[in-house]
Coordinates of C-alpha atoms and ligand atoms in Angstrom, one line a residue:
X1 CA -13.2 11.8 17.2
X2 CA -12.6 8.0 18.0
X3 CA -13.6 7.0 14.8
X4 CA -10.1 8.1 14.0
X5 CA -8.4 6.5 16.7
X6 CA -6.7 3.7 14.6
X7 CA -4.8 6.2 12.4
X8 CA -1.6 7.0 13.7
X9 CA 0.8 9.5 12.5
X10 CA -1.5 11.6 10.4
X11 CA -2.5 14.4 13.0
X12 CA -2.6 16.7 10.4
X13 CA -4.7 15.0 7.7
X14 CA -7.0 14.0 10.9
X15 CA -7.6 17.5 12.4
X16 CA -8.3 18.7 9.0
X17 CA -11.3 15.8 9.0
X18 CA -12.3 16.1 12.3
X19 CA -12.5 20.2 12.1
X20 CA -14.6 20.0 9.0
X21 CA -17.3 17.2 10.3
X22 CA -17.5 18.8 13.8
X23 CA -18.8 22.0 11.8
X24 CA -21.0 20.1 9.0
X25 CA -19.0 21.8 6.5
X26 CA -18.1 18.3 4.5
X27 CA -17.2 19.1 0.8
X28 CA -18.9 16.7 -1.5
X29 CA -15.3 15.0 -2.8
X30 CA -12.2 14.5 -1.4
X31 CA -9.1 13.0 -2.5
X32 CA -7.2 11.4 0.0
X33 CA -3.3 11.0 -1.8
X34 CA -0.6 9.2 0.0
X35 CA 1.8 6.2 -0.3
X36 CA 0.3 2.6 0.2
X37 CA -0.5 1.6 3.5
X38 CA -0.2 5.0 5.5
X39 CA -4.4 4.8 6.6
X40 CA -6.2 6.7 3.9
X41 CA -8.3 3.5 2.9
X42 CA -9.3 3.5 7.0
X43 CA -9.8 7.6 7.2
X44 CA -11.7 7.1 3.8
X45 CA -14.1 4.2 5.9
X46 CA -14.0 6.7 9.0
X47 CA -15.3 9.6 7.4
X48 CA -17.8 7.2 6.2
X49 CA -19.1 6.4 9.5
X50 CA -18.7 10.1 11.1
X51 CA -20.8 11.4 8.2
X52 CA -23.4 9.2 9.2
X53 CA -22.9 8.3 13.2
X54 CA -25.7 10.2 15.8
X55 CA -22.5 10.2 18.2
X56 CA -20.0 12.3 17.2
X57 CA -18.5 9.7 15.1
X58 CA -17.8 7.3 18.0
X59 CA -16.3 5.3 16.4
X60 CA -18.5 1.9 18.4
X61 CA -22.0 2.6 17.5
X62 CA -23.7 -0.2 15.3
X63 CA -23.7 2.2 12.6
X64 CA -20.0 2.6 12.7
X65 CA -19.3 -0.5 13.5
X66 CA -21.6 -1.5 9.9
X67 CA -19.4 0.6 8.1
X68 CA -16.1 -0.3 9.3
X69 CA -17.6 -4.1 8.1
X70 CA -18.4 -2.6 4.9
X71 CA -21.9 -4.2 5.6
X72 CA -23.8 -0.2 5.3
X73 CA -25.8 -0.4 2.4
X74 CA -25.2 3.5 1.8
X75 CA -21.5 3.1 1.7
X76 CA -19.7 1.8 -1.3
X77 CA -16.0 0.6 -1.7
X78 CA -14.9 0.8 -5.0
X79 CA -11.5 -0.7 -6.0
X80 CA -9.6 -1.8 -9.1
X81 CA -10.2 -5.3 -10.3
X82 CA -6.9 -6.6 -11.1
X83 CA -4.8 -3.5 -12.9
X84 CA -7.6 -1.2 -13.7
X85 CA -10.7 0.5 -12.4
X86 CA -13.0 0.0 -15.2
X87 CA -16.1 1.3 -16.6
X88 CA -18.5 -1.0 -15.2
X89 CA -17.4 -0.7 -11.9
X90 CA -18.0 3.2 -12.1
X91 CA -21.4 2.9 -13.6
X92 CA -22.9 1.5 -11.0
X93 CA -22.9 4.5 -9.0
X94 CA -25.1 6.3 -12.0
X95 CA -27.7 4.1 -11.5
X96 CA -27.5 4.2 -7.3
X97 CA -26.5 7.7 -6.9
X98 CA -29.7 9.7 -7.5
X99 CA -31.7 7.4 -4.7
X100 CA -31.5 8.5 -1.3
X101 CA -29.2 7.0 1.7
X102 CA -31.6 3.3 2.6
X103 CA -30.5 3.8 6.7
X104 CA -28.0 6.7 6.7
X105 CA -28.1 10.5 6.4
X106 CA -25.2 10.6 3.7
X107 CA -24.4 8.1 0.7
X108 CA -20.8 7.8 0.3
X109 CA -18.5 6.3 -2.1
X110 CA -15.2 5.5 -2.3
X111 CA -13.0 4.9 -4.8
X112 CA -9.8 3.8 -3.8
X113 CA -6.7 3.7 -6.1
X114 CA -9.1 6.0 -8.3
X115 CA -5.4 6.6 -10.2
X116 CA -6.3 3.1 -11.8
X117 CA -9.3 4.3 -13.7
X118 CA -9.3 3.7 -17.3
X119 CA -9.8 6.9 -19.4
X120 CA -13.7 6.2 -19.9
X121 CA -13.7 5.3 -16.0
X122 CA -12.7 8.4 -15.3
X123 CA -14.8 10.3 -17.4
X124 CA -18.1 8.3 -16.0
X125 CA -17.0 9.7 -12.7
X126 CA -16.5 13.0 -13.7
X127 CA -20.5 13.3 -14.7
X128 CA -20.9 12.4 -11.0
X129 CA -18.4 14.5 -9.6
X130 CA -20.1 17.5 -11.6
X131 CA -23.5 17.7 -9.7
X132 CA -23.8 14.9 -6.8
X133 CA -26.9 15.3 -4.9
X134 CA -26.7 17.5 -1.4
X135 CA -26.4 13.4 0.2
X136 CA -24.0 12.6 -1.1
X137 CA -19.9 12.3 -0.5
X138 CA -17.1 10.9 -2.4
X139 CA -13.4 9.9 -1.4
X140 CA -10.7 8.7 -3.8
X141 CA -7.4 7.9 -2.7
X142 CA -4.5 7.9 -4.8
X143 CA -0.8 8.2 -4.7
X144 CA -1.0 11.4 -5.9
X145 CA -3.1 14.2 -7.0
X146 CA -0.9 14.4 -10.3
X147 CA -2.1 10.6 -10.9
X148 CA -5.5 11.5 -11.4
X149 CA -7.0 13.7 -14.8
X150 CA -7.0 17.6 -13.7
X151 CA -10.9 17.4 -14.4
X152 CA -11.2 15.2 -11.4
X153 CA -8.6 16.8 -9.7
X154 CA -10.3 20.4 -9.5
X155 CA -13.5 18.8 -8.3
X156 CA -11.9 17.5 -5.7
X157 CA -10.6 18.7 -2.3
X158 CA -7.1 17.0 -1.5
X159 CA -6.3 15.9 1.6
X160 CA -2.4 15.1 2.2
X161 CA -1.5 11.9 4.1
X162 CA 2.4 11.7 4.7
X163 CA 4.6 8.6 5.0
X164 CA 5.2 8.4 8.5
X165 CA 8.8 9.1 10.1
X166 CA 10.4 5.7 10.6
X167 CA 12.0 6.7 13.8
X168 CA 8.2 7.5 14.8
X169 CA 7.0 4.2 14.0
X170 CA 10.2 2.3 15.8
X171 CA 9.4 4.1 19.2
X172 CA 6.0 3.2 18.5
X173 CA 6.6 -1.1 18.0
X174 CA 8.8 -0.8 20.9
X175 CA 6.4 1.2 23.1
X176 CA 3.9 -1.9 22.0
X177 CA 6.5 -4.3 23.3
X178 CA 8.3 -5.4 20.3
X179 CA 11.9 -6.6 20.9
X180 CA 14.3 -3.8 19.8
X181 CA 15.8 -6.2 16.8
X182 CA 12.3 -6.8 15.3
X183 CA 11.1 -2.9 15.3
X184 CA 14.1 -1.9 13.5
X185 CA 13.5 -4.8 10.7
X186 CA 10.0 -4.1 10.4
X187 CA 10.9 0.0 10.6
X188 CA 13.0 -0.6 8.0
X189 CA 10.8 -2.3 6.0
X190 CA 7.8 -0.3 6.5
X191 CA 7.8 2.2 3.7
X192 CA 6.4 4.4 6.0
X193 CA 3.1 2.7 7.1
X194 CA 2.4 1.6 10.4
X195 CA -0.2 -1.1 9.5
X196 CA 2.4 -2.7 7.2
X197 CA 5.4 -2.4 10.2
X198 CA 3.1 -4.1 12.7
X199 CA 2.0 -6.6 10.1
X200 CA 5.7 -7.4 9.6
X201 CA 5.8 -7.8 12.9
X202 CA 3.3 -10.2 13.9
X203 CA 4.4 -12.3 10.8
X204 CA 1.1 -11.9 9.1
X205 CA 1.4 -11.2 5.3
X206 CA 4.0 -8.9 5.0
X207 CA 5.8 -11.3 7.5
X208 CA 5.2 -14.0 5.7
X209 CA 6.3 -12.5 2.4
X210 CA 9.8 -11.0 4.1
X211 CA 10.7 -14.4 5.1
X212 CA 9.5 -16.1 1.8
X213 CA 11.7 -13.5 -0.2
X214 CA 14.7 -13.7 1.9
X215 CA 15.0 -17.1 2.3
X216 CA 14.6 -17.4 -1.5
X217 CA 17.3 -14.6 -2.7
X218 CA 20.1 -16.6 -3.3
X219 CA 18.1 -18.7 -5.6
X220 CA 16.7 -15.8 -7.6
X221 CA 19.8 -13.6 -7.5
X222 CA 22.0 -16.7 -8.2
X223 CA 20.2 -19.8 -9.2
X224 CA 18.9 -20.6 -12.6
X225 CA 15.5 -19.4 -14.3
X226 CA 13.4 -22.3 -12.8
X227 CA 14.2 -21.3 -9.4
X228 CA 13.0 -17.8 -10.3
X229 CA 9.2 -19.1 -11.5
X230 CA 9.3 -21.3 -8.6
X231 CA 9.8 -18.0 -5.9
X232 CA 7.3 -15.9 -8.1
X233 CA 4.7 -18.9 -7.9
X234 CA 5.4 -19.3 -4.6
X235 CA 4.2 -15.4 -4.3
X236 CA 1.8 -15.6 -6.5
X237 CA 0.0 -17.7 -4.2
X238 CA 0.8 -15.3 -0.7
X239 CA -1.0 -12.9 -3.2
X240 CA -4.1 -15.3 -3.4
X241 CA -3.9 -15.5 0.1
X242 CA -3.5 -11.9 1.1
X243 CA -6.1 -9.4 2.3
X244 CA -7.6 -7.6 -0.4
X245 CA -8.9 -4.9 1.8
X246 CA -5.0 -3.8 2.9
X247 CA -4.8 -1.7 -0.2
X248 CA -1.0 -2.8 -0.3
X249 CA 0.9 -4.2 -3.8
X250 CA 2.5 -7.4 -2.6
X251 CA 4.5 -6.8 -5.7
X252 CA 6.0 -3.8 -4.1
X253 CA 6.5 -4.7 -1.1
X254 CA 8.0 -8.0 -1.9
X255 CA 10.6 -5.8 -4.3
X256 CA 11.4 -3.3 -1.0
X257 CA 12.1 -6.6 0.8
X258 CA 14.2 -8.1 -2.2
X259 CA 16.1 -4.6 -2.2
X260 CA 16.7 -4.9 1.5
X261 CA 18.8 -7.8 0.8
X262 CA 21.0 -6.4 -1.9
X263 CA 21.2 -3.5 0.4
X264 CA 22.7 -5.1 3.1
X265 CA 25.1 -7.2 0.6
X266 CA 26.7 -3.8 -0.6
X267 CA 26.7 -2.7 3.3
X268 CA 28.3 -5.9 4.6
X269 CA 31.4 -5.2 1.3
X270 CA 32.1 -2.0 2.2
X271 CA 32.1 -1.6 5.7
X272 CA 31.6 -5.0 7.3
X273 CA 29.9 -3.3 10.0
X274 CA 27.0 -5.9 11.3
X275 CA 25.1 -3.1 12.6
X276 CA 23.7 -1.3 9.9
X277 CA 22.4 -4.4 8.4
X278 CA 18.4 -3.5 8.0
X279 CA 18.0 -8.1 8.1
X280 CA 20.2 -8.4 10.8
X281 CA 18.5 -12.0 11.3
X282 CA 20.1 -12.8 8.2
X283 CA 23.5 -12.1 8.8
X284 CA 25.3 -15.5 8.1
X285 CA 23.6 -16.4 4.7
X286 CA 24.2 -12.3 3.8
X287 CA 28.1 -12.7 4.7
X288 CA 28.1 -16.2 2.2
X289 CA 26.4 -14.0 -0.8
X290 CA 28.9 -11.3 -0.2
X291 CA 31.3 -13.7 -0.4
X292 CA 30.3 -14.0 -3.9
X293 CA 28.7 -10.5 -5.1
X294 CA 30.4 -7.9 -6.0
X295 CA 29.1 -4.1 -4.6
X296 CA 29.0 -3.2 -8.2
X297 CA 26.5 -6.3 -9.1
X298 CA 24.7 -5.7 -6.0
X299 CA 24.5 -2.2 -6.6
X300 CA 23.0 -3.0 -10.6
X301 CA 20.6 -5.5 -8.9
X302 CA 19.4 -2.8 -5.9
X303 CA 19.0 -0.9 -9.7
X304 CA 17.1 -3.0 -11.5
X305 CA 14.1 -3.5 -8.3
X306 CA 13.8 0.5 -7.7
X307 CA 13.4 1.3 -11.2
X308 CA 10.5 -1.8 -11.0
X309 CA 9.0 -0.4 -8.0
X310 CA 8.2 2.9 -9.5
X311 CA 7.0 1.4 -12.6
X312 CA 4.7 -0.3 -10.5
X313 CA 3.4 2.7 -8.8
X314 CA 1.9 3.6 -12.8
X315 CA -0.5 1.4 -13.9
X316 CA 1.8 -1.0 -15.2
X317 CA 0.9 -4.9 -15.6
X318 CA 2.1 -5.3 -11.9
X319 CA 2.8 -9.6 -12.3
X320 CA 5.0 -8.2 -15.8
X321 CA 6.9 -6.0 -14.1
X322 CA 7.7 -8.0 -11.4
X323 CA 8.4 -11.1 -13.4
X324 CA 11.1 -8.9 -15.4
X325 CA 12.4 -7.2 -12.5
X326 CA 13.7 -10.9 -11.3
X327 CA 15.2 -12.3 -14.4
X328 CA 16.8 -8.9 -14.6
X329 CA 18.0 -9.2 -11.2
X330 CA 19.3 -12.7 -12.1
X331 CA 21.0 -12.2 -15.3
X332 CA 22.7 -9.4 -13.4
X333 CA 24.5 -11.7 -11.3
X334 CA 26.6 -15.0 -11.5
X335 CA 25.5 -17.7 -10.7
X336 CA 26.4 -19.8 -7.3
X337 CA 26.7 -23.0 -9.1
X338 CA 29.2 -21.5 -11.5
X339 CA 31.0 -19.7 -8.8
X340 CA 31.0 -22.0 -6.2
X341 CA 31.9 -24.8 -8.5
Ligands
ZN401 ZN1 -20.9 5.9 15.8

């Protein structure tokens, strides 16, 4: 269906969709689970609009084209405000759930990062999940299905979206016409999502964010606290500016990226070998820090930012976590002034 034709790398997940609208044999819930940023926010919206396209799920019709704008008054985005899905934001769909679709043949609702739902969240959803009406669907997406309470779990059907292969996603940049230095960076960067590579890519937010981060890592590896408020300010406002509607942690990423760079110090040490750098771009300040960092520092510090990122895959205080994760990072190494001077 063309609906789907913006998802790439999920021909499995995608069949599975398709095979089940083409025969009208829809489940009432599904939970999409994935990693960020691999299209199950944009299957969630295209399942939307097939469930309630005349065409086949076309994919260009005005009614797909309404839901793909979120402007379809019979399909509701739910997402967490800040940390948490709340309460409030659940009970809405008590009240609007037992009226019938206002233009479409099926009401749906999706609930995205549904793994952020507070307890009593959670349990308001679960009196919907019990009995929905015949019209209507929901998706949640999640990281996982073991993120979610086994209640909603079992009410669900779970459809598996993968990280997609990086070497997939290279051949794909440079089949776009990318120039063969940039795919690799954003490959390597891409935590397995396409959207997020080609957004590296074009310098949009993620982009934006990798050169924000890297040109600030000596100062919050190395420099002294202020510099480290300044660089997570400095974020803090990319965040502002960032599409909410990407369903990516800027937090994350911006720790992947951070990583990247400690990465590369331990590879330039141990094997001075230029070509396995992942910010090849970077190469003369890189070959300065390693002047300086130890592997065995840059190793602690590589530490210190994966242990973050998986705390912020829970539902952690995500500006906390990443706060900590940089003074760690900082009070892990020396500082230039002191080493230089
Ligand atoms: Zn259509």
């Amino acid at each position: 269906m063309d609906v789907f034709k913006d998802i790439v790398g999920q021909n499995k997940a995608v069949s599975f969709l398709e095979n089940i609208l083409e025969h009208g044999t829809a489940s009432h819930a599904y939970l999409f689970t994935g990693p960020d940023g691999v299209g199950k926010r944009t299957a969630a919206i295209s399942v939307a609009a097939a469930l309630n396209c005349a065409h086949d799920g076309c994919g260009s019709c005005p009614v797909c084209v309404k839901i793909r704008n979120g402007a379809h008054p019979d399909v509701e985005s739910i997402r967490p405000a800040g940390n948490s899905l709340k309460i409030d934001q659940i009970r809405g769909i008590g009240q609007s759930i037992g009226l019938r679709p206002f233009e479409g043949a099926r009401k749906v609702y999706i609930i995205e990062d549904a793994h952020l739902m507070t307890v009593e969240a959670a349990n308001a959803l679960l009196k919907n999940l019990e009995e929905p009406p015949p019209y209507v669907a929901f998706i949640l997406t999640a990281p996982g299905a073991d993120s979610l309470l086994p209640t909603i779990q079992s009410r669900c059907q779970e459809v598996v979206f993968r990280a997609v292969p990086p070497r997939f996603i290279q051949t794909l940049l440079l089949a776009e016409g990318a120039a063969a230095d940039e795919a690799e960076i954003a490959m390597a960067l891409s935590g397995g999502s396409v959207g997020k590579a080609k957004r590296i890519l074009l310098g949009g937010a993620s982009g934006d964010l990798r050169t924000m981060i890297l040109d600030r890592a000596v100062e919050i590896g190395e420099g002294n606290i202020i510099d480290v408020f300044a660089a997570k300010d400095a974020l803090a406002l990319l965040v502002k500016e960032k599409d909410k509607g990407e369903g990516l942690s800027v937090e994350t990423e911006a720790l992947v990226i951070l990583g990247s760079w400690y990465r590369d110090l331990i590879v330039l040490r141990e094997t001075s070998d230029v070509s396995l750098l992942i910010n090849k771009d970077r190469e003369p300040q890189l070959a300065q820090a390693a002047e300086r960092i130890s592997s065995d520092k840059a190793a602690a510090a590589l530490d210190i930012l994966t242990r973050a990122g998986a705390a912020l895959r829970t539902n952690a205080n995500k500006d906390l976590v990443f706060e900590e994760a940089l003074l760690a990072v900082n009070s892990a190494l020396p500082t230039a002034a002191r080493l230089e001077g």
